[in-house]
mmCIF file of C-alpha atoms in Angstrom:
data_model
loop_
_atom_site.group_PDB
_atom_site.id
_atom_site.type_symbol
_atom_site.label_atom_id
_atom_site.label_comp_id
_atom_site.label_asym_id
_atom_site.label_seq_id
_atom_site.Cartn_x
_atom_site.Cartn_y
_atom_site.Cartn_z
ATOM 1 C CA MET A 1 0.000 0.000 0.000
ATOM 2 C CA LYS A 2 1.235 3.463 -0.889
ATOM 3 C CA PHE A 3 -0.094 6.345 1.189
ATOM 4 C CA ILE A 4 0.551 10.046 0.657
ATOM 5 C CA ILE A 5 0.017 12.487 3.497
ATOM 6 C CA THR A 6 -1.710 15.141 1.425
ATOM 7 C CA GLY A 7 -2.208 17.377 4.449
ATOM 8 C CA SER A 8 -0.363 17.267 7.787
ATOM 9 C CA GLY A 9 -1.681 20.478 9.328
ATOM 10 C CA GLY A 10 -4.250 21.067 12.017
ATOM 11 C CA CYS A 11 -7.474 23.026 12.261
ATOM 12 C CA VAL A 12 -5.412 26.088 11.302
ATOM 13 C CA CYS A 13 -3.104 25.825 8.308
ATOM 14 C CA THR A 14 0.565 26.789 8.385
ATOM 15 C CA PRO A 15 1.211 29.606 7.670
ATOM 16 C CA LYS A 16 -1.721 31.014 9.574
ATOM 17 C CA PRO A 17 -3.308 33.911 7.680
ATOM 18 C CA LEU A 18 -1.938 37.273 8.853
ATOM 19 C CA CYS A 19 0.446 35.681 11.362
ATOM 20 C CA GLN A 20 3.988 37.088 11.405
ATOM 21 C CA CYS A 21 5.565 34.599 13.824
ATOM 22 C CA ASN A 22 8.857 33.014 12.789
ATOM 23 C CA VAL A 23 7.217 29.704 11.831
ATOM 24 C CA CYS A 24 4.637 31.316 9.540
ATOM 25 C CA VAL A 25 7.095 33.753 7.954
ATOM 26 C CA GLU A 26 9.470 30.864 7.204
ATOM 27 C CA ALA A 27 6.634 28.772 5.754
ATOM 28 C CA ARG A 28 5.630 31.556 3.376
ATOM 29 C CA LYS A 29 9.219 32.001 2.255
ATOM 30 C CA LYS A 30 10.206 28.335 1.851
ATOM 31 C CA GLY A 31 6.900 26.695 0.906
ATOM 32 C CA TYR A 32 6.415 22.952 1.366
ATOM 33 C CA PRO A 33 7.264 21.054 3.544
ATOM 34 C CA TYR A 34 7.304 24.079 5.864
ATOM 35 C CA LYS A 35 3.744 24.848 4.771
ATOM 36 C CA ARG A 36 0.954 22.536 5.954
ATOM 37 C CA CYS A 37 -2.519 22.053 4.520
ATOM 38 C CA GLY A 38 -5.425 20.709 6.554
ATOM 39 C CA CYS A 39 -5.274 17.086 7.671
ATOM 40 C CA SER A 40 -5.922 14.490 4.941
ATOM 41 C CA LEU A 41 -4.531 11.216 3.593
ATOM 42 C CA PHE A 42 -4.490 9.581 0.148
ATOM 43 C CA LEU A 43 -4.162 5.865 -0.650
ATOM 44 C CA ASP A 44 -2.760 5.631 -4.153
ATOM 45 C CA ASP A 45 -3.567 1.940 -4.723
ATOM 46 C CA ILE A 46 -7.312 2.578 -4.799
ATOM 47 C CA SER A 47 -7.438 6.349 -5.441
ATOM 48 C CA LEU A 48 -8.919 6.954 -1.994
ATOM 49 C CA LEU A 49 -8.910 10.210 -0.047
ATOM 50 C CA VAL A 50 -9.604 10.527 3.673
ATOM 51 C CA ASP A 51 -11.345 13.805 4.591
ATOM 52 C CA THR A 52 -11.703 17.081 2.706
ATOM 53 C CA PRO A 53 -10.368 20.090 4.646
ATOM 54 C CA GLU A 54 -10.991 23.567 3.244
ATOM 55 C CA ASP A 55 -7.708 23.629 1.302
ATOM 56 C CA ILE A 56 -7.927 20.099 -0.105
ATOM 57 C CA ALA A 57 -7.725 21.297 -3.725
ATOM 58 C CA ILE A 58 -4.355 22.894 -2.958
ATOM 59 C CA ALA A 59 -3.178 19.735 -1.186
ATOM 60 C CA ILE A 60 -4.220 17.495 -4.092
ATOM 61 C CA ASN A 61 -2.325 19.652 -6.563
ATOM 62 C CA ASN A 62 0.743 19.779 -4.335
ATOM 63 C CA ALA A 63 0.827 15.967 -4.118
ATOM 64 C CA ASP A 64 0.195 15.675 -7.885
ATOM 65 C CA ILE A 65 -2.692 13.241 -7.363
ATOM 66 C CA LYS A 66 -3.899 11.795 -10.675
ATOM 67 C CA GLY A 67 -7.322 10.468 -9.716
ATOM 68 C CA ILE A 68 -9.803 10.189 -6.835
ATOM 69 C CA ASP A 69 -12.550 7.565 -6.901
ATOM 70 C CA ASN A 70 -13.290 7.152 -3.184
ATOM 71 C CA ILE A 71 -13.562 9.445 -0.160
ATOM 72 C CA LEU A 72 -13.787 8.393 3.495
ATOM 73 C CA TYR A 73 -14.921 10.711 6.260
ATOM 74 C CA SER A 74 -13.618 10.366 9.805
ATOM 75 C CA HIS A 75 -16.005 12.901 11.413
ATOM 76 C CA TRP A 76 -17.929 16.062 10.610
ATOM 77 C CA ASP A 77 -15.636 18.797 11.982
ATOM 78 C CA PRO A 78 -15.248 21.721 9.540
ATOM 79 C CA ASP A 79 -11.484 21.306 9.198
ATOM 80 C CA HIS A 80 -12.142 17.784 7.867
ATOM 81 C CA THR A 81 -15.247 18.383 5.735
ATOM 82 C CA LEU A 82 -15.717 21.925 4.468
ATOM 83 C CA GLY A 83 -13.597 21.345 1.396
ATOM 84 C CA MET A 84 -16.267 18.915 0.163
ATOM 85 C CA ARG A 85 -16.924 21.166 -2.817
ATOM 86 C CA ILE A 86 -13.887 19.374 -4.264
ATOM 87 C CA MET A 87 -16.499 16.818 -5.373
ATOM 88 C CA GLU A 88 -17.754 19.381 -7.877
ATOM 89 C CA GLN A 89 -14.248 20.194 -9.079
ATOM 90 C CA LEU A 90 -13.399 16.513 -9.538
ATOM 91 C CA ARG A 91 -16.548 15.436 -11.379
ATOM 92 C CA LEU A 92 -18.713 18.322 -12.572
ATOM 93 C CA GLU A 93 -18.173 19.410 -16.178
ATOM 94 C CA TRP A 94 -20.344 22.475 -16.712
ATOM 95 C CA LEU A 95 -20.694 22.106 -20.465
ATOM 96 C CA ASP A 96 -21.789 18.477 -19.980
ATOM 97 C CA TYR A 97 -24.245 19.634 -17.326
ATOM 98 C CA TYR A 98 -25.964 21.971 -19.785
ATOM 99 C CA ASP A 99 -26.216 19.050 -22.210
ATOM 100 C CA LYS A 100 -27.766 16.948 -19.396
ATOM 101 C CA ILE A 101 -24.793 14.555 -19.366
ATOM 102 C CA LYS A 102 -24.034 13.158 -15.907
ATOM 103 C CA PRO A 103 -20.614 11.802 -14.870
ATOM 104 C CA GLU A 104 -20.068 8.123 -15.636
ATOM 105 C CA ASN A 105 -17.952 7.568 -12.518
ATOM 106 C CA PRO A 106 -19.415 9.232 -9.413
ATOM 107 C CA ILE A 107 -17.120 9.374 -6.391
ATOM 108 C CA ASN A 108 -17.882 6.787 -3.710
ATOM 109 C CA ILE A 109 -18.400 8.460 -0.323
ATOM 110 C CA PHE A 110 -18.001 6.153 2.683
ATOM 111 C CA ALA A 111 -18.702 6.868 6.344
ATOM 112 C CA TRP A 112 -19.908 5.189 9.498
ATOM 113 C CA ALA A 113 -23.673 5.739 9.909
ATOM 114 C CA ASP A 114 -23.495 8.407 12.611
ATOM 115 C CA VAL A 115 -20.710 10.248 10.803
ATOM 116 C CA MET A 116 -22.677 10.209 7.543
ATOM 117 C CA SER A 117 -25.710 11.555 9.397
ATOM 118 C CA ASP A 118 -23.617 14.421 10.744
ATOM 119 C CA ILE A 119 -22.120 15.246 7.350
ATOM 120 C CA ASN A 120 -25.549 15.183 5.718
ATOM 121 C CA GLN A 121 -26.410 18.150 7.951
ATOM 122 C CA ILE A 122 -23.865 20.370 6.184
ATOM 123 C CA ARG A 123 -26.205 22.347 3.994
ATOM 124 C CA SER A 124 -27.179 25.470 2.125
ATOM 125 C CA LYS A 125 -30.629 27.055 2.293
ATOM 126 C CA TYR A 126 -31.657 24.539 -0.394
ATOM 127 C CA GLY A 127 -30.721 21.461 1.635
ATOM 128 C CA SER A 128 -27.886 19.014 2.272
ATOM 129 C CA LEU A 129 -24.818 19.544 0.093
ATOM 130 C CA LEU A 130 -24.325 15.793 -0.242
ATOM 131 C CA ASP A 131 -27.944 15.394 -1.356
ATOM 132 C CA TYR A 132 -27.249 17.957 -4.059
ATOM 133 C CA TYR A 133 -24.020 16.307 -5.177
ATOM 134 C CA GLU A 134 -25.708 12.904 -5.353
ATOM 135 C CA HIS A 135 -28.656 14.354 -7.295
ATOM 136 C CA MET A 136 -26.148 15.817 -9.754
ATOM 137 C CA GLY A 137 -24.576 12.376 -10.187
ATOM 138 C CA LEU A 138 -21.245 13.479 -8.724
ATOM 139 C CA ILE A 139 -21.183 11.069 -5.783
ATOM 140 C CA LYS A 140 -22.670 7.886 -4.392
ATOM 141 C CA ARG A 141 -22.976 7.558 -0.605
ATOM 142 C CA THR A 142 -22.471 4.295 1.270
ATOM 143 C CA ILE A 143 -22.967 3.812 5.006
ATOM 144 C CA VAL A 144 -20.421 1.409 6.473
ATOM 145 C CA ASP A 145 -21.251 -0.861 9.414
ATOM 146 C CA SER A 146 -17.783 -2.207 10.134
ATOM 147 C CA TYR A 147 -15.577 -2.512 7.040
ATOM 148 C CA ILE A 148 -15.310 -2.245 3.272
ATOM 149 C CA GLU A 149 -13.083 -4.034 0.785
ATOM 150 C CA ILE A 150 -11.774 -2.348 -2.345
ATOM 151 C CA ASN A 151 -9.670 -4.604 -4.539
ATOM 152 C CA ASP A 152 -7.376 -6.409 -2.082
ATOM 153 C CA ILE A 153 -7.493 -3.733 0.629
ATOM 154 C CA ARG A 154 -9.738 -4.079 3.664
ATOM 155 C CA ILE A 155 -10.660 -0.889 5.528
ATOM 156 C CA SER A 156 -12.213 -1.260 8.975
ATOM 157 C CA PHE A 157 -14.100 1.584 10.643
ATOM 158 C CA VAL A 158 -13.448 1.690 14.394
ATOM 159 C CA PRO A 159 -15.640 4.083 16.417
ATOM 160 C CA VAL A 160 -14.146 6.302 19.102
ATOM 161 C CA GLN A 161 -16.077 6.069 22.356
ATOM 162 C CA LYS A 162 -17.051 9.699 22.901
ATOM 163 C CA SER A 163 -20.121 11.906 22.633
ATOM 164 C CA LYS A 164 -19.428 12.951 19.029
ATOM 165 C CA SER A 165 -19.262 10.516 16.127
ATOM 166 C CA VAL A 166 -15.694 9.731 15.064
ATOM 167 C CA SER A 167 -14.072 6.855 13.159
ATOM 168 C CA VAL A 168 -10.523 5.532 13.167
ATOM 169 C CA PHE A 169 -9.552 3.611 10.022
ATOM 170 C CA VAL A 170 -7.560 0.369 9.810
ATOM 171 C CA PHE A 171 -6.119 -0.452 6.369
ATOM 172 C CA GLU A 172 -5.009 -4.063 5.791
ATOM 173 C CA SER A 173 -3.492 -5.753 2.743
ATOM 174 C CA ASN A 174 -1.045 -8.609 2.174
ATOM 175 C CA GLY A 175 -0.354 -9.032 5.871
ATOM 176 C CA LYS A 176 0.386 -5.326 6.427
ATOM 177 C CA LYS A 177 -1.633 -2.964 8.605
ATOM 178 C CA LEU A 178 -1.817 0.831 8.884
ATOM 179 C CA VAL A 179 -4.054 2.660 11.363
ATOM 180 C CA TYR A 180 -5.170 6.224 10.628
ATOM 181 C CA ALA A 181 -6.509 8.182 13.611
ATOM 182 C CA PRO A 182 -6.358 11.811 12.483
ATOM 183 C CA CYS A 183 -8.498 13.616 15.042
ATOM 184 C CA ASP A 184 -10.756 13.377 18.091
ATOM 185 C CA CYS A 185 -9.298 10.009 19.092
ATOM 186 C CA VAL A 186 -9.295 10.565 22.859
ATOM 187 C CA PRO A 187 -9.916 8.064 24.341
ATOM 188 C CA PHE A 188 -7.999 5.939 21.873
ATOM 189 C CA PRO A 189 -10.035 2.870 20.831
ATOM 190 C CA ASN A 190 -9.044 -0.285 22.684
ATOM 191 C CA ASP A 191 -9.898 -2.544 19.759
ATOM 192 C CA ASN A 192 -8.086 -5.762 18.930
ATOM 193 C CA ILE A 193 -7.992 -4.918 15.225
ATOM 194 C CA ILE A 194 -5.526 -2.107 15.983
ATOM 195 C CA GLN A 195 -3.126 -4.485 17.725
ATOM 196 C CA ASN A 196 0.230 -5.167 16.042
ATOM 197 C CA ALA A 197 -0.143 -2.452 13.406
ATOM 198 C CA ASP A 198 2.908 -1.768 11.287
ATOM 199 C CA ILE A 199 2.201 1.966 11.295
ATOM 200 C CA LEU A 200 -0.055 4.259 13.319
ATOM 201 C CA ILE A 201 -0.674 7.725 11.857
ATOM 202 C CA ILE A 202 -2.182 9.726 14.699
ATOM 203 C CA GLY A 203 -3.300 13.297 15.230
ATOM 204 C CA ASN A 204 -5.104 14.853 18.174
ATOM 205 C CA THR A 205 -1.702 15.348 19.814
ATOM 206 C CA TYR A 206 0.047 18.340 21.324
ATOM 207 C CA ILE A 207 3.801 18.251 20.890
ATOM 208 C CA GLY A 208 5.835 19.386 23.880
ATOM 209 C CA ASN A 209 4.787 21.397 26.920
ATOM 210 C CA VAL A 210 6.142 24.721 25.620
ATOM 211 C CA LEU A 211 4.119 25.920 22.654
ATOM 212 C CA LYS A 212 3.821 29.072 20.523
ATOM 213 C CA ASN A 213 4.827 32.323 22.242
ATOM 214 C CA GLY A 214 6.208 30.342 25.175
ATOM 215 C CA ARG A 215 2.816 29.173 26.392
ATOM 216 C CA ILE A 216 3.214 26.409 28.982
ATOM 217 C CA ILE A 217 0.940 23.370 29.179
ATOM 218 C CA THR A 218 0.768 22.658 32.898
ATOM 219 C CA ASP A 219 -0.186 19.326 34.443
ATOM 220 C CA ASP A 220 -3.727 20.562 35.128
ATOM 221 C CA HIS A 221 -4.278 22.237 31.743
ATOM 222 C CA PRO A 222 -7.652 21.295 30.143
ATOM 223 C CA LEU A 223 -5.824 20.394 26.915
ATOM 224 C CA HIS A 224 -4.978 17.059 28.557
ATOM 225 C CA ASN A 225 -8.658 16.112 28.338
ATOM 226 C CA GLU A 226 -8.832 16.853 24.606
ATOM 227 C CA LEU A 227 -5.503 15.794 23.128
ATOM 228 C CA HIS A 228 -2.841 13.130 23.526
ATOM 229 C CA SER A 229 0.538 14.100 24.943
ATOM 230 C CA MET A 230 3.657 12.497 23.532
ATOM 231 C CA SER A 231 3.784 10.222 26.578
ATOM 232 C CA ASP A 232 0.192 9.169 25.836
ATOM 233 C CA ILE A 233 1.282 8.226 22.311
ATOM 234 C CA PHE A 234 3.993 5.948 23.633
ATOM 235 C CA LYS A 235 1.535 4.293 26.028
ATOM 236 C CA ILE A 236 -0.710 3.529 23.042
ATOM 237 C CA VAL A 237 2.269 2.146 21.127
ATOM 238 C CA GLU A 238 3.229 -0.118 24.015
ATOM 239 C CA THR A 239 -0.310 -1.273 24.798
ATOM 240 C CA MET A 240 -1.224 -1.974 21.172
ATOM 241 C CA ASN A 241 2.217 -3.291 20.148
ATOM 242 C CA ILE A 242 2.556 -0.826 17.276
ATOM 243 C CA LYS A 243 5.810 -0.848 15.321
ATOM 244 C CA ASN A 244 6.025 2.715 13.950
ATOM 245 C CA VAL A 245 4.250 6.017 14.563
ATOM 246 C CA ILE A 246 3.724 9.123 12.445
ATOM 247 C CA VAL A 247 2.257 12.189 14.163
ATOM 248 C CA THR A 248 -0.039 14.295 11.957
ATOM 249 C CA HIS A 249 -2.661 17.056 12.414
ATOM 250 C CA ILE A 250 0.207 19.329 13.473
ATOM 251 C CA GLU A 251 -1.093 22.647 14.726
ATOM 252 C CA GLU A 252 0.475 26.014 13.967
ATOM 253 C CA ASP A 253 -0.174 26.764 17.655
ATOM 254 C CA TRP A 254 2.559 24.323 18.643
ATOM 255 C CA GLY A 255 5.059 26.937 17.471
ATOM 256 C CA LYS A 256 7.457 24.582 15.697
ATOM 257 C CA SER A 257 8.732 24.532 12.123
ATOM 258 C CA TYR A 258 9.470 21.607 9.822
ATOM 259 C CA SER A 259 13.150 21.873 10.823
ATOM 260 C CA ASP A 260 12.224 21.765 14.517
ATOM 261 C CA TYR A 261 10.317 18.527 13.990
ATOM 262 C CA LEU A 262 13.276 16.967 12.182
ATOM 263 C CA GLU A 263 15.423 17.728 15.227
ATOM 264 C CA LEU A 264 12.744 16.463 17.594
ATOM 265 C CA GLU A 265 12.558 13.138 15.730
ATOM 266 C CA LYS A 266 16.135 12.419 16.806
ATOM 267 C CA GLN A 267 14.910 11.998 20.387
ATOM 268 C CA TYR A 268 12.653 9.107 19.454
ATOM 269 C CA THR A 269 12.841 5.634 17.964
ATOM 270 C CA ASN A 270 10.341 4.628 15.296
ATOM 271 C CA LEU A 271 8.512 7.965 15.403
ATOM 272 C CA LYS A 272 8.249 10.564 12.630
ATOM 273 C CA PHE A 273 6.386 13.828 12.237
ATOM 274 C CA ALA A 274 4.236 14.108 9.128
ATOM 275 C CA TYR A 275 4.678 16.693 6.404
ATOM 276 C CA ASP A 276 2.695 17.453 3.260
ATOM 277 C CA GLY A 277 3.709 15.100 0.457
ATOM 278 C CA MET A 278 5.195 12.483 2.796
ATOM 279 C CA ILE A 279 5.012 9.000 1.243
ATOM 280 C CA VAL A 280 4.328 6.001 3.475
ATOM 281 C CA GLU A 281 4.685 2.555 1.888
ATOM 282 C CA LEU A 282 4.156 -0.874 3.390
#
């Protein structure tokens, strides 16, 4: 399986609009991989995209993606869904539309039932955007109970036990396993299918206790209830017997540049920090 991290950023892209901090100034000057688009992942083998942040069109172009036939949604949050108009850009040909010609290959949209219900609520005054896209023949929605299989790749949907609806994805093929948990994965699912994964790509993590502008995350900071610390990540790795970890959904608020993360990696074994365009093969 060949994965491309199309977007490694958090709910705010890097550089943050208007921001003149050192990290954002450097990102504007140097471009990728110092720049980060919103969090998303692409599986090249089956032309599958996970999530559509607002800047997904930019991320797709940056990664030079050649085709998208399938989209998975992890949850409804705006930084993972509000780029869904990419469905129009990928399939809608306006001159064909005026000739009443619909696309021959609508994009398959997959989500766990509760997640799909949430996403269906994203709407204009005319109704659900996904209803509109399906009516136009641009997409076909499928609710997933537990897993799907596309070619020789099995994708399991693992719910996160919290009040909002969130899925973690487990990709398996030819004896290899990758787990993608981009956001809202506290508490981390204690599911046997995650055990012994070759790679865990995980977000929902704050990196270090000293963040942008010297802000300190104290032991009683409420962020601990929302995000994983680095020590939490290593507890997950040990408990689930995971071989390698890649940290994604990297927030501009953490106050670190691409170069800083390269230095930070040297402190760890079998852990990398994601960047836009990063290729992960297994």
